[in-house]
Amino acid sequence: MELEEVPGVGAKTAERLRELDDPMAAVEREDVAAVASASGVSAGRAAHIVRGAIRARHDDPGGFLATDRAREVYDAVLALLQERAVTTYGEHRLATIYPSAVDSRIEEVRAFAERARERDPDPAVLDALADVAPVERPADVTVRDRCLATTDAETYSEASEAFPELSVEIVEDAHGLADLARGYASVVALDEAFAGVTIDGDVTVDPNALSHPEEYVPERTLAFFATNRASLRAAIRVHRRAGLEAAVDLDELEAGLAELDADGGVAGDEELERLQIAVDDLDAAVSTAESMANDRLREEIEERDVTIEGADLLSLVERGAGVDSLLSRELADEYAEAVRAAREHVADALALREDEASLADQVFGDEPTYPVERREEAVSRLREELVAERDRRAAKRKREVAARLANLRAGAADLVRDALELDVELAVSRFCADFDCTPAERAGTGFDIEGGRSPLLDVPFADVEPVDYGVSGVALLSGVNSGGKTSTLDLVAVVVVLAHMGLPVPAESARVPAVEELHYYAKSQGTLDAGAFESTLRDFAALTRGADAKCVLVDELESITEPGASAKIIAGILEELHDAGATGVFVSHLAGEIRDTAAYDVDVDGIRAVGLEDGELVVERSPEKGLLARSTPELIVEKLAEEGADRAFYEGLLEKF
């Protein structure tokens, strides 16, 4: 399949997806995070693209959710699933599970759900998952202390493409290479012709450098692991705690990550840290040493009585000598001791090695002078040596760490992806546990639900009363206001939607019809005007066309127009659905009138009202077959008749019912 063949992927989106290493593979493995890593593709858009690919793979035309209310039920169920995901990836990945009429897709998700139900949502695993995020591509890396050199224009072009992090320079000969070596810490010559040429500086000749970039740009590998370090460490914890089979050696990866800092530099190397501190603290150490030497000399001078005879003073003046000559004659030993202490301070403060300390000795001259002053040229030489040594050490350590990590990169990405997919499975597992779900059967006409509890009710799930309900075709459901008719429809819709998603349902057992479409019509608010009424009739006319199996749930359709006309219209709709072999439930307060008007024996079920207690309606939540339920007004009149006052009046009213 080509990208443009995926439903919902146009030319612009396809172009963005082609930025990925293997976009079609990412789409086909349903990797929402990888798809979303393409520029301009949001996570929500990525989930939509993946859903499109799933539909294409299963030849699924979509359209199962045929009405707004059906889509609202799915959205509510999906939200309950997503609430149980720890990661944002998990939330978007769950959005790729949708209700379908295609058996292959439903069975695919059923198999996934069965695996998921076996997962243990260990709190420690969930805690670790909180720090797992999809692998990110690191920001562009630029290395300024290294360059590639070649005499060939074609090689230049290839190197520029292969090493975007480095400068690539064209040189004419060894002299040009030598010039580069003076400007860069290290140079890699790509031409065999430079082999054997002696050039001052760090120059490597490697005609095959393009085939192993990790050796010359270890920062590329290190940037990936540094950028994703926190997520990788969390994924390691997830795998260990959950006992997942890892795509990479966890100990090896963990050890490699321990050698990196957040910026992609090498951590934990004492020698590199020493050199970095020496570079950073050089000026401060020299300044302190300079002050120490001057303070010491000042004290010596202040305590010393110096007598100069006239002939000596005249001789000094005639030679143009100044105070330095006087110091050299009178305080040579004291000056030497002060400078020795200053040199020792620099060496000790910077933890310099013996060869480095010899450079530090040159910072202060041997000839006495006051005040003692650093020799800037010597400080610069020491700094250059320390920086060069630091960079050499850093480059060496980067190459070593990158060489160990390079082969772990693909496995590391898989490690994170597997942890994120575990989050999806655990969300399903928690959903099934929280709502006491069991797999549903898809077969036949009608439905049977035992011990079903709707998760959409605004009460704790543990407090929801279980409902047993089933119909063989199309039935009417009667009952008092606030008796639970709408929540029963919602339960049926939830079970039908979840079963066609391939997920377990919140019931002790359930069988639903294998239908092509779910039509759920919510209760309309008030009588419709002529135009809206006509539009509603057109919807139902379209619903009765075609041979596709349908599940139809309708809540108080009679509110669209006058009660007498509503009963006749609903009866006609029921007849058409009955003849088409549809499954459906129509909630209505006109069940009796509709039954009397219909041309076939319509099943009428009822939610039995037991009575009123303290003004609260008491009902048996499971619909009773063949019961035309009493209305709330009838219950109130009955209650008043039982109280005794004006009993004859209320009994007369009861006879009207």
Tab-separated table of N, CA and C in Angstrom, residues 362-490:
chain	number	residue	atom	x	y	z
A	362	GLN	N	55.331	28.607	34.051
A	362	GLN	CA	55.718	29.731	33.203
A	362	GLN	C	54.771	30.921	33.328
A	363	VAL	N	53.680	30.732	34.072
A	363	VAL	CA	52.714	31.830	34.233
A	363	VAL	C	53.341	32.991	35.005
A	364	PHE	N	54.247	32.676	35.949
A	364	PHE	CA	54.929	33.720	36.717
A	364	PHE	C	56.432	33.612	36.443
A	365	GLY	N	57.034	34.746	36.061
A	365	GLY	CA	58.436	34.755	35.680
A	365	GLY	C	59.381	34.597	36.859
A	366	ASP	N	60.644	34.253	36.556
A	366	ASP	CA	61.650	34.075	37.605
A	366	ASP	C	62.275	35.393	38.040
A	367	GLU	N	62.289	36.403	37.159
A	367	GLU	CA	62.903	37.684	37.499
A	367	GLU	C	62.014	38.438	38.471
A	368	PRO	N	62.578	38.887	39.599
A	368	PRO	CA	61.772	39.581	40.609
A	368	PRO	C	61.135	40.852	40.034
A	369	THR	N	59.899	41.068	40.395
A	369	THR	CA	59.183	42.280	40.010
A	369	THR	C	58.071	42.505	41.006
A	370	TYR	N	57.697	43.729	41.159
A	370	TYR	CA	56.579	44.038	42.038
A	370	TYR	C	55.744	45.142	41.396
A	371	PRO	N	54.424	44.976	41.299
A	371	PRO	CA	53.712	43.776	41.778
A	371	PRO	C	53.961	42.591	40.858
A	372	VAL	N	53.744	41.394	41.431
A	372	VAL	CA	53.869	40.167	40.635
A	372	VAL	C	52.726	40.138	39.625
A	373	GLU	N	53.022	39.885	38.387
A	373	GLU	CA	51.987	39.861	37.359
A	373	GLU	C	52.094	38.580	36.533
A	374	ARG	N	50.924	38.082	36.200
A	374	ARG	CA	50.889	36.886	35.353
A	374	ARG	C	51.443	37.200	33.975
A	375	ARG	N	51.903	36.196	33.307
A	375	ARG	CA	52.354	36.328	31.919
A	375	ARG	C	51.226	35.784	31.039
A	376	GLU	N	50.516	36.698	30.386
A	376	GLU	CA	49.303	36.330	29.657
A	376	GLU	C	49.572	35.292	28.569
A	377	GLU	N	50.737	35.403	27.945
A	377	GLU	CA	51.051	34.423	26.904
A	377	GLU	C	51.139	33.020	27.496
A	378	ALA	N	51.712	32.917	28.669
A	378	ALA	CA	51.838	31.615	29.325
A	378	ALA	C	50.471	31.092	29.756
A	379	VAL	N	49.621	31.998	30.244
A	379	VAL	CA	48.254	31.595	30.625
A	379	VAL	C	47.516	31.078	29.400
A	380	SER	N	47.664	31.773	28.269
A	380	SER	CA	46.993	31.351	27.034
A	380	SER	C	47.492	29.986	26.582
A	381	ARG	N	48.819	29.780	26.686
A	381	ARG	CA	49.366	28.474	26.283
A	381	ARG	C	48.828	27.362	27.172
A	382	LEU	N	48.760	27.633	28.468
A	382	LEU	CA	48.227	26.626	29.388
A	382	LEU	C	46.755	26.347	29.074
A	383	ARG	N	46.001	27.410	28.819
A	383	ARG	CA	44.581	27.217	28.498
A	383	ARG	C	44.426	26.400	27.213
A	384	GLU	N	45.196	26.743	26.193
A	384	GLU	CA	45.109	26.008	24.926
A	384	GLU	C	45.432	24.536	25.125
A	385	GLU	N	46.463	24.261	25.950
A	385	GLU	CA	46.837	22.869	26.191
A	385	GLU	C	45.735	22.124	26.943
A	386	LEU	N	45.154	22.792	27.950
A	386	LEU	CA	44.082	22.152	28.713
A	386	LEU	C	42.846	21.920	27.855
A	387	VAL	N	42.497	22.904	27.044
A	387	VAL	CA	41.327	22.767	26.169
A	387	VAL	C	41.549	21.652	25.161
A	388	ALA	N	42.738	21.625	24.564
A	388	ALA	CA	43.040	20.586	23.575
A	388	ALA	C	42.992	19.204	24.219
A	389	GLU	N	43.567	19.102	25.417
A	389	GLU	CA	43.558	17.810	26.114
A	389	GLU	C	42.133	17.415	26.499
A	390	ARG	N	41.354	18.421	26.940
A	390	ARG	CA	39.944	18.138	27.271
A	390	ARG	C	39.185	17.653	26.046
A	391	ASP	N	39.371	18.338	24.933
A	391	ASP	CA	38.647	17.968	23.707
A	391	ASP	C	39.078	16.598	23.200
A	392	ARG	N	40.374	16.326	23.302
A	392	ARG	CA	40.838	14.998	22.881
A	392	ARG	C	40.227	13.908	23.764
A	393	ARG	N	40.235	14.173	25.058
A	393	ARG	CA	39.654	13.205	25.985
A	393	ARG	C	38.155	13.039	25.727
A	394	ALA	N	37.453	14.157	25.537
A	394	ALA	CA	36.007	14.098	25.297
A	394	ALA	C	35.703	13.342	24.013
A	395	ALA	N	36.478	13.627	22.960
A	395	ALA	CA	36.248	12.952	21.678
A	395	ALA	C	36.493	11.451	21.808
A	396	LYS	N	37.558	11.103	22.521
A	396	LYS	CA	37.870	9.691	22.712
A	396	LYS	C	36.754	8.989	23.471
A	397	ARG	N	36.301	9.606	24.563
A	397	ARG	CA	35.244	9.005	25.374
A	397	ARG	C	33.913	8.969	24.612
A	398	LYS	N	33.645	10.008	23.828
A	398	LYS	CA	32.418	10.005	23.026
A	398	LYS	C	32.434	8.859	22.023
A	399	ARG	N	33.581	8.666	21.389
A	399	ARG	CA	33.675	7.564	20.423
A	399	ARG	C	33.464	6.214	21.115
A	400	GLU	N	34.046	6.072	22.303
A	400	GLU	CA	33.905	4.806	23.027
A	400	GLU	C	32.456	4.547	23.413
A	401	VAL	N	31.810	5.569	23.971
A	401	VAL	CA	30.417	5.394	24.409
A	401	VAL	C	29.496	5.215	23.207
A	402	ALA	N	29.725	6.028	22.161
A	402	ALA	CA	28.882	5.920	20.964
A	402	ALA	C	29.027	4.548	20.313
A	403	ALA	N	30.249	4.018	20.322
A	403	ALA	CA	30.466	2.695	19.724
A	403	ALA	C	29.664	1.636	20.462
A	404	ARG	N	29.543	1.774	21.792
A	404	ARG	CA	28.769	0.798	22.564
A	404	ARG	C	27.269	0.988	22.361
A	405	LEU	N	26.846	2.230	22.205
A	405	LEU	CA	25.411	2.510	22.111
A	405	LEU	C	24.853	2.381	20.701
A	406	ALA	N	25.713	2.535	19.701
A	406	ALA	CA	25.222	2.581	18.315
A	406	ALA	C	24.395	1.348	17.966
A	407	ASN	N	24.855	0.182	18.375
A	407	ASN	CA	24.137	-1.049	18.046
A	407	ASN	C	22.879	-1.244	18.887
A	408	LEU	N	22.689	-0.390	19.878
A	408	LEU	CA	21.521	-0.515	20.748
A	408	LEU	C	20.385	0.404	20.330
A	409	ARG	N	20.631	1.248	19.321
A	409	ARG	CA	19.652	2.287	19.018
A	409	ARG	C	18.304	1.704	18.583
A	410	ALA	N	18.314	0.783	17.630
A	410	ALA	CA	17.050	0.213	17.147
A	410	ALA	C	16.327	-0.504	18.277
A	411	GLY	N	17.076	-1.272	19.064
A	411	GLY	CA	16.458	-1.975	20.181
A	411	GLY	C	15.929	-1.026	21.235
A	412	ALA	N	16.620	0.100	21.429
A	412	ALA	CA	16.160	1.084	22.411
A	412	ALA	C	14.827	1.687	21.990
A	413	ALA	N	14.689	1.989	20.704
A	413	ALA	CA	13.419	2.522	20.203
A	413	ALA	C	12.305	1.496	20.384
A	414	ASP	N	12.612	0.226	20.116
A	414	ASP	CA	11.621	-0.836	20.316
A	414	ASP	C	11.262	-0.964	21.796
A	415	LEU	N	12.248	-0.769	22.655
A	415	LEU	CA	12.017	-0.865	24.096
A	415	LEU	C	10.962	0.148	24.539
A	416	VAL	N	11.106	1.370	24.062
A	416	VAL	CA	10.140	2.414	24.412
A	416	VAL	C	8.774	2.100	23.813
A	417	ARG	N	8.769	1.692	22.539
A	417	ARG	CA	7.491	1.397	21.893
A	417	ARG	C	6.760	0.255	22.604
A	418	ASP	N	7.505	-0.777	23.018
A	418	ASP	CA	6.876	-1.895	23.716
A	418	ASP	C	6.301	-1.455	25.061
A	419	ALA	N	7.011	-0.556	25.745
A	419	ALA	CA	6.492	-0.040	27.018
A	419	ALA	C	5.208	0.757	26.792
A	420	LEU	N	5.187	1.568	25.750
A	420	LEU	CA	3.990	2.352	25.444
A	420	LEU	C	2.827	1.447	25.049
A	421	GLU	N	3.117	0.387	24.294
A	421	GLU	CA	2.056	-0.554	23.927
A	421	GLU	C	1.547	-1.293	25.162
A	422	LEU	N	2.417	-1.531	26.125
A	422	LEU	CA	1.968	-2.135	27.373
A	422	LEU	C	0.966	-1.220	28.069
A	423	ASP	N	1.199	0.073	28.003
A	423	ASP	CA	0.254	1.020	28.594
A	423	ASP	C	-1.129	0.866	27.965
A	424	VAL	N	-1.181	0.647	26.656
A	424	VAL	CA	-2.459	0.442	25.968
A	424	VAL	C	-3.122	-0.831	26.491
A	425	GLU	N	-2.355	-1.899	26.604
A	425	GLU	CA	-2.914	-3.152	27.107
A	425	GLU	C	-3.399	-3.004	28.545
A	426	LEU	N	-2.619	-2.316	29.364
A	426	LEU	CA	-3.006	-2.143	30.764
A	426	LEU	C	-4.253	-1.282	30.891
A	427	ALA	N	-4.421	-0.324	29.995
A	427	ALA	CA	-5.642	0.492	30.016
A	427	ALA	C	-6.860	-0.380	29.758
A	428	VAL	N	-6.744	-1.282	28.780
A	428	VAL	CA	-7.849	-2.208	28.499
A	428	VAL	C	-8.059	-3.141	29.683
A	429	SER	N	-6.965	-3.631	30.265
A	429	SER	CA	-7.070	-4.517	31.416
A	429	SER	C	-7.780	-3.828	32.575
A	430	ARG	N	-7.417	-2.589	32.832
A	430	ARG	CA	-8.035	-1.844	33.940
A	430	ARG	C	-9.498	-1.537	33.649
A	431	PHE	N	-9.801	-1.220	32.404
A	431	PHE	CA	-11.191	-0.982	32.007
A	431	PHE	C	-12.031	-2.232	32.273
A	432	CYS	N	-11.524	-3.376	31.837
A	432	CYS	CA	-12.274	-4.622	32.024
A	432	CYS	C	-12.452	-4.939	33.508
A	433	ALA	N	-11.419	-4.688	34.299
A	433	ALA	CA	-11.507	-4.962	35.734
A	433	ALA	C	-12.443	-3.984	36.434
A	434	ASP	N	-12.339	-2.716	36.078
A	434	ASP	CA	-13.149	-1.691	36.743
A	434	ASP	C	-14.634	-1.858	36.457
A	435	PHE	N	-14.982	-2.385	35.275
A	435	PHE	CA	-16.394	-2.485	34.890
A	435	PHE	C	-16.859	-3.942	34.742
A	436	ASP	N	-16.109	-4.862	35.357
A	436	ASP	CA	-16.520	-6.276	35.388
A	436	ASP	C	-16.920	-6.773	33.999
A	437	CYS	N	-16.023	-6.613	33.054
A	437	CYS	CA	-16.345	-6.931	31.661
A	437	CYS	C	-16.095	-8.399	31.333
A	438	THR	N	-16.846	-8.868	30.364
A	438	THR	CA	-16.693	-10.228	29.852
A	438	THR	C	-16.867	-10.198	28.343
A	439	PRO	N	-16.235	-11.095	27.586
A	439	PRO	CA	-16.399	-11.092	26.129
A	439	PRO	C	-17.852	-11.350	25.734
A	440	ALA	N	-18.299	-10.668	24.707
A	440	ALA	CA	-19.673	-10.818	24.217
A	440	ALA	C	-19.681	-11.668	22.954
A	441	GLU	N	-20.794	-12.340	22.726
A	441	GLU	CA	-20.996	-13.105	21.504
A	441	GLU	C	-21.707	-12.226	20.487
A	442	ARG	N	-21.289	-12.326	19.248
A	442	ARG	CA	-21.967	-11.621	18.155
A	442	ARG	C	-22.641	-12.657	17.258
A	443	ALA	N	-23.954	-12.724	17.333
A	443	ALA	CA	-24.663	-13.731	16.527
A	443	ALA	C	-26.163	-13.462	16.562
A	444	GLY	N	-26.846	-13.875	15.510
A	444	GLY	CA	-28.303	-13.870	15.470
A	444	GLY	C	-28.924	-12.492	15.396
A	445	THR	N	-30.227	-12.469	15.680
A	445	THR	CA	-31.005	-11.229	15.718
A	445	THR	C	-31.420	-10.978	17.153
A	446	GLY	N	-31.549	-9.733	17.509
A	446	GLY	CA	-31.866	-9.397	18.886
A	446	GLY	C	-30.635	-9.468	19.770
A	447	PHE	N	-30.852	-9.296	21.071
A	447	PHE	CA	-29.732	-9.330	22.007
A	447	PHE	C	-30.207	-9.899	23.338
A	448	ASP	N	-29.244	-10.380	24.097
A	448	ASP	CA	-29.497	-10.870	25.454
A	448	ASP	C	-28.370	-10.370	26.346
A	449	ILE	N	-28.741	-9.620	27.362
A	449	ILE	CA	-27.765	-9.081	28.301
A	449	ILE	C	-28.151	-9.533	29.701
A	450	GLU	N	-27.222	-10.148	30.389
A	450	GLU	CA	-27.461	-10.581	31.762
A	450	GLU	C	-26.470	-9.875	32.678
A	451	GLY	N	-27.027	-9.289	33.739
A	451	GLY	CA	-26.167	-8.615	34.713
A	451	GLY	C	-25.403	-7.454	34.117
A	452	GLY	N	-26.025	-6.750	33.188
A	452	GLY	CA	-25.357	-5.610	32.564
A	452	GLY	C	-25.428	-4.362	33.419
A	453	ARG	N	-24.338	-3.609	33.463
A	453	ARG	CA	-24.324	-2.339	34.205
A	453	ARG	C	-23.685	-1.269	33.336
A	454	SER	N	-24.387	-0.180	33.164
A	454	SER	CA	-23.878	0.881	32.297
A	454	SER	C	-22.799	1.684	33.014
A	455	PRO	N	-21.646	1.857	32.386
A	455	PRO	CA	-20.601	2.696	32.985
A	455	PRO	C	-20.833	4.188	32.745
A	456	LEU	N	-21.901	4.521	32.031
A	456	LEU	CA	-22.149	5.927	31.693
A	456	LEU	C	-22.990	6.658	32.736
A	457	LEU	N	-23.510	5.922	33.723
A	457	LEU	CA	-24.350	6.555	34.735
A	457	LEU	C	-23.503	7.435	35.648
A	458	ASP	N	-24.111	8.484	36.137
A	458	ASP	CA	-23.399	9.449	36.978
A	458	ASP	C	-23.418	9.014	38.441
A	459	VAL	N	-23.092	7.778	38.681
A	459	VAL	CA	-22.981	7.230	40.037
A	459	VAL	C	-21.804	6.279	40.039
A	460	PRO	N	-21.242	5.977	41.211
A	460	PRO	CA	-20.151	4.992	41.254
A	460	PRO	C	-20.606	3.671	40.645
A	461	PHE	N	-19.722	3.052	39.887
A	461	PHE	CA	-20.114	1.842	39.172
A	461	PHE	C	-20.567	0.753	40.137
A	462	ALA	N	-19.966	0.692	41.302
A	462	ALA	CA	-20.351	-0.329	42.272
A	462	ALA	C	-21.795	-0.176	42.723
A	463	ASP	N	-22.338	1.021	42.601
A	463	ASP	CA	-23.715	1.273	43.035
A	463	ASP	C	-24.736	1.072	41.926
A	464	VAL	N	-24.275	0.763	40.722
A	464	VAL	CA	-25.203	0.573	39.595
A	464	VAL	C	-25.883	-0.786	39.725
A	465	GLU	N	-27.224	-0.776	39.642
A	465	GLU	CA	-27.964	-2.035	39.729
A	465	GLU	C	-27.844	-2.798	38.412
A	466	PRO	N	-27.554	-4.102	38.478
A	466	PRO	CA	-27.451	-4.889	37.245
A	466	PRO	C	-28.803	-5.043	36.564
A	467	VAL	N	-28.755	-5.120	35.250
A	467	VAL	CA	-29.969	-5.217	34.437
A	467	VAL	C	-29.884	-6.460	33.559
A	468	ASP	N	-30.985	-7.204	33.516
A	468	ASP	CA	-31.137	-8.307	32.574
A	468	ASP	C	-32.148	-7.870	31.526
A	469	TYR	N	-31.761	-7.931	30.265
A	469	TYR	CA	-32.711	-7.529	29.234
A	469	TYR	C	-32.330	-8.176	27.911
A	470	GLY	N	-33.352	-8.567	27.171
A	470	GLY	CA	-33.127	-9.126	25.856
A	470	GLY	C	-34.341	-8.939	24.976
A	471	VAL	N	-34.122	-8.827	23.692
A	471	VAL	CA	-35.212	-8.751	22.719
A	471	VAL	C	-34.864	-9.686	21.567
A	472	SER	N	-35.898	-10.163	20.887
A	472	SER	CA	-35.675	-11.070	19.768
A	472	SER	C	-35.712	-10.368	18.424
A	473	GLY	N	-36.248	-9.155	18.387
A	473	GLY	CA	-36.321	-8.417	17.132
A	473	GLY	C	-36.389	-6.940	17.423
A	474	VAL	N	-37.589	-6.368	17.211
A	474	VAL	CA	-37.821	-4.965	17.539
A	474	VAL	C	-38.898	-4.913	18.607
A	475	ALA	N	-38.625	-4.235	19.711
A	475	ALA	CA	-39.554	-4.212	20.837
A	475	ALA	C	-39.792	-2.788	21.302
A	476	LEU	N	-40.907	-2.624	22.020
A	476	LEU	CA	-41.219	-1.366	22.690
A	476	LEU	C	-40.858	-1.496	24.160
A	477	LEU	N	-40.276	-0.461	24.729
A	477	LEU	CA	-39.935	-0.453	26.148
A	477	LEU	C	-40.710	0.662	26.822
A	478	SER	N	-41.541	0.284	27.784
A	478	SER	CA	-42.362	1.251	28.508
A	478	SER	C	-41.850	1.395	29.927
A	479	GLY	N	-42.317	2.425	30.607
A	479	GLY	CA	-41.909	2.635	31.984
A	479	GLY	C	-42.158	4.052	32.422
A	480	VAL	N	-42.119	4.265	33.707
A	480	VAL	CA	-42.368	5.593	34.261
A	480	VAL	C	-41.185	6.506	33.973
A	481	ASN	N	-41.441	7.797	34.084
A	481	ASN	CA	-40.344	8.765	33.969
A	481	ASN	C	-39.317	8.509	35.072
A	482	SER	N	-38.045	8.639	34.724
A	482	SER	CA	-36.928	8.418	35.654
A	482	SER	C	-36.865	6.980	36.135
A	483	GLY	N	-37.475	6.067	35.392
A	483	GLY	CA	-37.461	4.663	35.797
A	483	GLY	C	-36.266	3.899	35.257
A	484	GLY	N	-35.523	4.474	34.341
A	484	GLY	CA	-34.337	3.804	33.844
A	484	GLY	C	-34.417	3.372	32.406
A	485	LYS	N	-35.402	3.874	31.658
A	485	LYS	CA	-35.528	3.471	30.252
A	485	LYS	C	-34.335	3.953	29.424
A	486	THR	N	-33.977	5.219	29.578
A	486	THR	CA	-32.865	5.766	28.798
A	486	THR	C	-31.545	5.110	29.189
A	487	SER	N	-31.345	4.873	30.486
A	487	SER	CA	-30.099	4.222	30.907
A	487	SER	C	-30.039	2.788	30.393
A	488	THR	N	-31.217	2.142	30.221
A	488	THR	CA	-31.236	0.801	29.626
A	488	THR	C	-30.823	0.864	28.160
A	489	LEU	N	-31.343	1.869	27.436
A	489	LEU	CA	-30.910	2.055	26.046
A	489	LEU	C	-29.412	2.308	25.981
A	490	ASP	N	-28.908	3.138	26.887
A	490	ASP	CA	-27.468	3.413	26.909
A	490	ASP	C	-26.675	2.129	27.147
